[in-house]
Amino acid sequence: MSETRRKLTTIFCADVQDYTRLMGADEEGTLAALKRCREAMGRLIESHGGRVINTWGDGLIADFPSVVEAVRAAVDTQNELAGFNARRPADGRMLFRIGINLGDVIVEGDDIYGDGVNIAARLQTSAAAGGIVISNTVYDHVRNKVAVGFEFLGPLMVKNVDEGVPSYAVKIGDAKDETPSAERSGPARPQPASVMAAAKAETTPAPGGRRLYGVLGVIAAVLIGINLLSWQGVFWARFPVLALAVVAALAWNRDQTRFNRKITLLAILALGLAGINLFTWTGQFWAVWPILGIAATMGVRWSMRR
């Protein structure tokens, strides 16, 4: 029989958002992508001193002797997978959720058990797709040692744990430098090539998008030119130009990953209505009411975000 003992360790749990849907759409492609992502994750976990304990379905569990290295491994994992997903269609991206907890666990052979593991798994299910959620025990150790931002999410209720577990979302995209001044004065830590590729992919329009913007810009310029050359006192080109601008905005929203697409879509609709109101101005700003309704919808969606 294997020896049973206890230890304090950092537990790292990860799984795939919408894995069932991905499998239903393309089993072989999803399994191939999962294998590739797991290999990258395992490599990064080992490079930060961690150990993959188990994998099941789309899930993975690992532990680390260092809390700081566990969070760094999670950040590097999400950055590398962002580069991988940037090359995939929006409905086929494999987005992992990661939860990290520091706790006392039971060790039996190569496996670990206990509330510490259960809390990490619960944190993982609470993370946004492509995000990381950590417990307050982890936050206390890394808040001044890892160059990321944190957002307090409040207490998280966990089965068999009497009190809620305070949790924090790790803010990767708009992370602020919280590294101590002594570390900031040292040599800059080189960024992995995959991280730089992911950042470039998020800020650079796709070639197809650039071509579409160019075509729409040429059409708008031609319409304005025709309107001016055949001027009869009416700027009729304003309406087709507004329509072209809306099409360009919708195309941009389809490809962008920085903002919530549904909220951005509502903002584009509100701006389109404001433009129509201004171009048909009769002394009344009637668009204020639908824009107010759209703003209320955006506010509800934002407040209910995960």
mmCIF file of N, CA, C and O in Angstrom, residues 56 189 271-272:
data_model
loop_
_atom_site.group_PDB
_atom_site.id
_atom_site.type_symbol
_atom_site.label_atom_id
_atom_site.label_comp_id
_atom_site.label_asym_id
_atom_site.label_seq_id
_atom_site.Cartn_x
_atom_site.Cartn_y
_atom_site.Cartn_z
ATOM 1 N N TRP A 56 -7.744 14.360 -16.910
ATOM 2 C CA TRP A 56 -8.976 13.601 -17.116
ATOM 3 C C TRP A 56 -9.869 14.403 -18.044
ATOM 4 O O TRP A 56 -10.050 15.595 -17.851
ATOM 5 N N ARG A 189 12.841 41.127 -17.663
ATOM 6 C CA ARG A 189 12.638 39.715 -17.938
ATOM 7 C C ARG A 189 12.192 39.547 -19.376
ATOM 8 O O ARG A 189 11.195 40.135 -19.790
ATOM 9 N N LEU A 271 -24.297 54.102 -31.743
ATOM 10 C CA LEU A 271 -23.651 55.146 -32.538
ATOM 11 C C LEU A 271 -24.318 55.294 -33.902
ATOM 12 O O LEU A 271 -24.460 56.407 -34.430
ATOM 13 N N GLY A 272 -24.741 54.165 -34.486
ATOM 14 C CA GLY A 272 -25.443 54.230 -35.765
ATOM 15 C C GLY A 272 -26.754 54.984 -35.657
ATOM 16 O O GLY A 272 -27.081 55.814 -36.521
#
